[in-house]
PDB file of C-alpha atoms in Angstrom:
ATOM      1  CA  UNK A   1     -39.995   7.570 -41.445  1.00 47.00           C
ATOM      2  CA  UNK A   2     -38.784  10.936 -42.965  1.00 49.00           C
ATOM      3  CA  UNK A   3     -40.586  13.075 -45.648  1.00 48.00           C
ATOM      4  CA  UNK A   4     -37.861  15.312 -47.376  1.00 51.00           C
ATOM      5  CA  UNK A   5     -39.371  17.515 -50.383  1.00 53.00           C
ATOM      6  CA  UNK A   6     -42.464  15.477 -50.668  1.00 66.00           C
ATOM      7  CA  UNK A   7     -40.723  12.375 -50.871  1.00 79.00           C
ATOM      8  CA  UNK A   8     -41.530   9.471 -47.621  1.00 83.00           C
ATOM      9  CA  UNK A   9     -38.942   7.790 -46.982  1.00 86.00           C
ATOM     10  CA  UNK A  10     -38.897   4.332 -45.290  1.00 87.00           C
ATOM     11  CA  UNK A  11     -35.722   2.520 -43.594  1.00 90.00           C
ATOM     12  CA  UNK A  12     -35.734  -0.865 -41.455  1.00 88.00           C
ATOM     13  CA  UNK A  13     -33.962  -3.714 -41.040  1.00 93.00           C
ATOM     14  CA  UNK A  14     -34.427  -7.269 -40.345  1.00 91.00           C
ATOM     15  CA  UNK A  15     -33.054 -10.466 -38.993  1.00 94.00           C
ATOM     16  CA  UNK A  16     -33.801 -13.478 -41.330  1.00 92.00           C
ATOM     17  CA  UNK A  17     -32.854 -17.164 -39.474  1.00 91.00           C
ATOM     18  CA  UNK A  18     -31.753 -18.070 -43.159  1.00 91.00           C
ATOM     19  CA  UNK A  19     -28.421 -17.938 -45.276  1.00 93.00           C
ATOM     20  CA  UNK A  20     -27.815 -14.772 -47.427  1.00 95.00           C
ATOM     21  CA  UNK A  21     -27.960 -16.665 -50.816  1.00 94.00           C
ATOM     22  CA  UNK A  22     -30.951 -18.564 -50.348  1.00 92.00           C
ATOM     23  CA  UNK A  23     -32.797 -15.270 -49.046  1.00 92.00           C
ATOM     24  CA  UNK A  24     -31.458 -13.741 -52.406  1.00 95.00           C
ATOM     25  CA  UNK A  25     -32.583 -16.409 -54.302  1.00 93.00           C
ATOM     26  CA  UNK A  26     -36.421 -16.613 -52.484  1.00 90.00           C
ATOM     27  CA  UNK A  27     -36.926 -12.899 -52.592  1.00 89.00           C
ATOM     28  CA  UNK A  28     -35.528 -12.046 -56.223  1.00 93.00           C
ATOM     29  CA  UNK A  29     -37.678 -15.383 -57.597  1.00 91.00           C
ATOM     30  CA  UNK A  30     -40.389 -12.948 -59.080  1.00 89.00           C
ATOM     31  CA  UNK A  31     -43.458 -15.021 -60.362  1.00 85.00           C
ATOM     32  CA  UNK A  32     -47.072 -14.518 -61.556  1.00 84.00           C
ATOM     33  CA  UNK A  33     -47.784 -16.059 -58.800  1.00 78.00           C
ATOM     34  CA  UNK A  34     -46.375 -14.152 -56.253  1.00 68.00           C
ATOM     35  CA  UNK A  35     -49.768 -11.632 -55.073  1.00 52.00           C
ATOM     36  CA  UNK A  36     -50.622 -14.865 -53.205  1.00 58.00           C
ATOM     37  CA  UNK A  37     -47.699 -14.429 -50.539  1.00 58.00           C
ATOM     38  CA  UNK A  38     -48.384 -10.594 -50.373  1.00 58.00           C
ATOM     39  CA  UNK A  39     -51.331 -10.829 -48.692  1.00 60.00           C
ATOM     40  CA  UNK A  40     -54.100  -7.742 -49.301  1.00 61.00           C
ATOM     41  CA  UNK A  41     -51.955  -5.265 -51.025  1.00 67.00           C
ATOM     42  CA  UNK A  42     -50.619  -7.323 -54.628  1.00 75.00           C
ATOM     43  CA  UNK A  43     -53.775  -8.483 -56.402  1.00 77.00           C
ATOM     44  CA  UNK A  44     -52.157  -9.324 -59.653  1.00 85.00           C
ATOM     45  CA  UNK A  45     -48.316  -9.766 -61.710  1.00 87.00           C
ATOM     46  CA  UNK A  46     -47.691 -10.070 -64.915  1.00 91.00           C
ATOM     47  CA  UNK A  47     -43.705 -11.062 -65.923  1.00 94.00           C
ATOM     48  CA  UNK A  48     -43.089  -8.168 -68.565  1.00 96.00           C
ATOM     49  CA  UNK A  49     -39.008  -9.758 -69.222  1.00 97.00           C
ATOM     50  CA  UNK A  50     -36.464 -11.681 -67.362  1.00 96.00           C
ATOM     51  CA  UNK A  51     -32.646 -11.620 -67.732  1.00 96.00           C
ATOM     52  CA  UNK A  52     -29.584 -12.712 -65.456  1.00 94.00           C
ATOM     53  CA  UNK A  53     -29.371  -9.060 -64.189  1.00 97.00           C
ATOM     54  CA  UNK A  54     -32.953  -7.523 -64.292  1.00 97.00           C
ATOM     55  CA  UNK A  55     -36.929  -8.318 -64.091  1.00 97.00           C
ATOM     56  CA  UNK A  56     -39.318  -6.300 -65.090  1.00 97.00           C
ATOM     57  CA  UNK A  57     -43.111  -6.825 -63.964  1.00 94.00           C
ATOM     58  CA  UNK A  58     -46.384  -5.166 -63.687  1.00 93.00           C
ATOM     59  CA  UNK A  59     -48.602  -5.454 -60.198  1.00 88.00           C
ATOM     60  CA  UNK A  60     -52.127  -4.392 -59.720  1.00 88.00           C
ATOM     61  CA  UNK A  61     -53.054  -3.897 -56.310  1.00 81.00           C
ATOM     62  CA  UNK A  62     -54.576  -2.155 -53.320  1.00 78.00           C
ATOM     63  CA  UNK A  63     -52.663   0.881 -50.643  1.00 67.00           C
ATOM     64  CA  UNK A  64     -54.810   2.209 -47.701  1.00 64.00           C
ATOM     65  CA  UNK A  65     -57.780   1.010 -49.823  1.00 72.00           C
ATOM     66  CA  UNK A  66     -55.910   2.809 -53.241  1.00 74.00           C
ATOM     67  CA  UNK A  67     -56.012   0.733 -55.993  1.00 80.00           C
ATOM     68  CA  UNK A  68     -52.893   0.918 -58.200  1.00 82.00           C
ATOM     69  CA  UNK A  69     -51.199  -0.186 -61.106  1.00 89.00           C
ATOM     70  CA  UNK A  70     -47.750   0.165 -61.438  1.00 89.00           C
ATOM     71  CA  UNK A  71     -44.263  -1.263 -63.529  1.00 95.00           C
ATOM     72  CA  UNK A  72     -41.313  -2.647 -61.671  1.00 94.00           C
ATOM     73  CA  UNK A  73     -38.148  -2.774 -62.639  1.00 98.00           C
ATOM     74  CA  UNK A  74     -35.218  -4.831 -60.672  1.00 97.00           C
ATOM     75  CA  UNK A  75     -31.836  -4.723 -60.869  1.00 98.00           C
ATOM     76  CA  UNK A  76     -30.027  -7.895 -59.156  1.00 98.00           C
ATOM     77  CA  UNK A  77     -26.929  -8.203 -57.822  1.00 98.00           C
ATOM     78  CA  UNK A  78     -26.200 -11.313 -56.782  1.00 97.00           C
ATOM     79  CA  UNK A  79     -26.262 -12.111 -53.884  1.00 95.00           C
ATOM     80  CA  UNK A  80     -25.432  -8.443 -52.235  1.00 97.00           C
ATOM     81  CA  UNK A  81     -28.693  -6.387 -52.786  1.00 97.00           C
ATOM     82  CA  UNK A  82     -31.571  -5.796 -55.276  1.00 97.00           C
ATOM     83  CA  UNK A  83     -32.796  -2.539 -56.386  1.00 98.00           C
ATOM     84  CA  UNK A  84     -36.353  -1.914 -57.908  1.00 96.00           C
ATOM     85  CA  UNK A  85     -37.914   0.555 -59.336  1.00 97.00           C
ATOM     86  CA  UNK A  86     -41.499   1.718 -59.290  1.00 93.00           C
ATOM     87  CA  UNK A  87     -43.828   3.658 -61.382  1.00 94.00           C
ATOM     88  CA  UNK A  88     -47.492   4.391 -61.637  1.00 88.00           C
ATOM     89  CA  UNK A  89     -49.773   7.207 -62.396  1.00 80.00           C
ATOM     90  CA  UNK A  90     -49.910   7.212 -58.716  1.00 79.00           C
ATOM     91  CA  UNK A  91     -46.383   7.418 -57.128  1.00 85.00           C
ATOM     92  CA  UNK A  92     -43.146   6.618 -58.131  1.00 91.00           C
ATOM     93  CA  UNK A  93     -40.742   4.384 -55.934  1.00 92.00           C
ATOM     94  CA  UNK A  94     -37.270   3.376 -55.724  1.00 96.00           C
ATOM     95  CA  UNK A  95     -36.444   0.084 -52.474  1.00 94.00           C
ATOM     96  CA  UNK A  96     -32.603  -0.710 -52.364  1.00 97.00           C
ATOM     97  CA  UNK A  97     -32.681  -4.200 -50.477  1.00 96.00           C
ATOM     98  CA  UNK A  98     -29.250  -5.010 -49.038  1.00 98.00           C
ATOM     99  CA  UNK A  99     -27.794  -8.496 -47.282  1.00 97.00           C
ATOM    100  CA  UNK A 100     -25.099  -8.845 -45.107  1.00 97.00           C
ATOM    101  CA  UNK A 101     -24.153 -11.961 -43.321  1.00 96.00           C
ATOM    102  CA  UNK A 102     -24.759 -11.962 -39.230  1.00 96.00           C
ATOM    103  CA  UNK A 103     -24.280 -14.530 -36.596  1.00 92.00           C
ATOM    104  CA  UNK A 104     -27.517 -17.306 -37.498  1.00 90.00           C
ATOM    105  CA  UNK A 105     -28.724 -15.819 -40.361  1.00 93.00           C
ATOM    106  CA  UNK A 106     -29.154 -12.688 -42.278  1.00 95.00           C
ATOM    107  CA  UNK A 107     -29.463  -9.254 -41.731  1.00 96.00           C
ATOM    108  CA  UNK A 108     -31.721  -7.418 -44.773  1.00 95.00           C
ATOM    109  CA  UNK A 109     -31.661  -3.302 -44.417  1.00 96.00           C
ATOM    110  CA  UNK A 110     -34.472  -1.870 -46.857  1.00 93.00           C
ATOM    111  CA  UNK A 111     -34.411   1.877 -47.667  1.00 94.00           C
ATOM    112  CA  UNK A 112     -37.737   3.142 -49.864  1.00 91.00           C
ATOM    113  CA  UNK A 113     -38.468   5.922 -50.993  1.00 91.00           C
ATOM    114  CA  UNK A 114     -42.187   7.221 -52.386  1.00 87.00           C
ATOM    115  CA  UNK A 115     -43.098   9.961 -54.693  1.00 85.00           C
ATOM    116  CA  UNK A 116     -46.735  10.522 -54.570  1.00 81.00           C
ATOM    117  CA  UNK A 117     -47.856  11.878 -57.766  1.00 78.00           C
ATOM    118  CA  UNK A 118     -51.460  13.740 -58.830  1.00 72.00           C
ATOM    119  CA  UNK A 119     -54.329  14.905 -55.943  1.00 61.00           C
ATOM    120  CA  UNK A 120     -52.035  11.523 -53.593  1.00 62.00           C
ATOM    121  CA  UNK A 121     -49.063  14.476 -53.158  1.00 62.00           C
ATOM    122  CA  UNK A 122     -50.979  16.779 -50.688  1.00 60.00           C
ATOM    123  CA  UNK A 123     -51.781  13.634 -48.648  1.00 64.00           C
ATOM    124  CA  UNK A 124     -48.133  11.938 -48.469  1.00 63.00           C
ATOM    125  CA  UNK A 125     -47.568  13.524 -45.222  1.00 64.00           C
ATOM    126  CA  UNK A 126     -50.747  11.922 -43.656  1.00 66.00           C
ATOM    127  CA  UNK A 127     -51.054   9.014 -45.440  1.00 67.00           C
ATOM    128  CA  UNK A 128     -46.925   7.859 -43.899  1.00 71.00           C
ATOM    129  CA  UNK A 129     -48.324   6.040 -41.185  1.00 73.00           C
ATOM    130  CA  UNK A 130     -50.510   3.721 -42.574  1.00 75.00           C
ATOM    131  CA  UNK A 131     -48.467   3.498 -45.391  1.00 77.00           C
ATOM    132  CA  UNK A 132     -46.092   2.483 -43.152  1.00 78.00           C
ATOM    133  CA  UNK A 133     -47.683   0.387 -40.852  1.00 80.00           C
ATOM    134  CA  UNK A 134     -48.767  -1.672 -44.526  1.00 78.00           C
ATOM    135  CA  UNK A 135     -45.664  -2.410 -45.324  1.00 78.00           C
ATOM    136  CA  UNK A 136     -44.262  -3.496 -41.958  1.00 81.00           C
ATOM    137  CA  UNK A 137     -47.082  -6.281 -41.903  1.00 81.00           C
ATOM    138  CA  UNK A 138     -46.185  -7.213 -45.480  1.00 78.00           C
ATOM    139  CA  UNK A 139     -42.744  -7.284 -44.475  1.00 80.00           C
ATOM    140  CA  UNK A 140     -42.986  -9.421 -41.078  1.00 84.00           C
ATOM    141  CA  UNK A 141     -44.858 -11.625 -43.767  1.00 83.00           C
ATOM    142  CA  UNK A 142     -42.890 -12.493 -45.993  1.00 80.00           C
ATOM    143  CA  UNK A 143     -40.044 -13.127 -43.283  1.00 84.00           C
ATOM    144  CA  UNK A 144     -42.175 -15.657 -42.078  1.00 86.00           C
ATOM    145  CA  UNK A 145     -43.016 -17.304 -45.485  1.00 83.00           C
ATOM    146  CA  UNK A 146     -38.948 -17.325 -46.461  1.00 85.00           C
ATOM    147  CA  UNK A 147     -38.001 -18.611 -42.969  1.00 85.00           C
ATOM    148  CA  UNK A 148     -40.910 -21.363 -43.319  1.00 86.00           C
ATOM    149  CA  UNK A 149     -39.506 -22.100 -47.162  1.00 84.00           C
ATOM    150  CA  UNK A 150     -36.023 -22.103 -46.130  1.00 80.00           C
ATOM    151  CA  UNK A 151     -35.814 -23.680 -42.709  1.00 74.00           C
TER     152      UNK A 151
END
């Protein structure tokens, strides 16, 4: 965890016991149904537009007990990485989500980075751990839902 210029930046990478394409293919699936898998922190998504190369969707949800609405935007690139794009009245965020084959399975290296906006900016600093610590959990989470789906 770094914070550069107000910006926290997150990095971490994973093993998935899965092929690279299928992991694409579960992960970049975005549905209205999705806040189910997410646990505490997506209450709600709403499918804005869909196309061979981008989704855009809205979430509602809940950081460190902050609600937020924000809009998504993905870029795919099959079956290498994903990029999306975040924005709310609360932060901005950009995740670059990369794959690369590895002996039994998947390796998936995640870089984030969050721009807290309004009276959240003073508080980025503190705020990194839990912040975090959130996403971690949410993380380990859905590696256990894809392995589950896919094994």
């Amino acid at each position: 965890i770094i914070i550069i210029f107000g910006v926290l930046r997150i990095e971490h990478t994973k093993f998935v016991r899965a092929p690279k394409r299928k992991i694409y293919e579960w992960w970049t699936d975005f549905q209205e149904t999705d806040p189910s898998l997410s646990g505490k922190i997506i209450r709600n998504r709403r499918i804005v537009s869909r196309s061979s190369n981008e989704v855009i969707y809205e979430d509602e949800g809940n950081m460190l007990r902050v609600p937020y609405k924000d809009r998504v935007r993905v870029l795919l690139y099959p079956y290498e990485k994903w990029v999306a794009e975040y924005s709310s009245s609360k932060f901005d965020a950009r995740s670059v989500y990369t794959l690369k084959d590895v002996d039994e399975g998947t390796e998936m290296h995640v870089v984030t980075e969050i721009s807290f906006k309004g009276w959240l900016r003073p508080f980025g600093g503190i705020a990194k751990w839990g912040i975090k610590r959130a996403i971690e959990k949410e993380w380990n989470d859905y590696i256990k839902l894809v392995e589950e789906a896919l094994l």
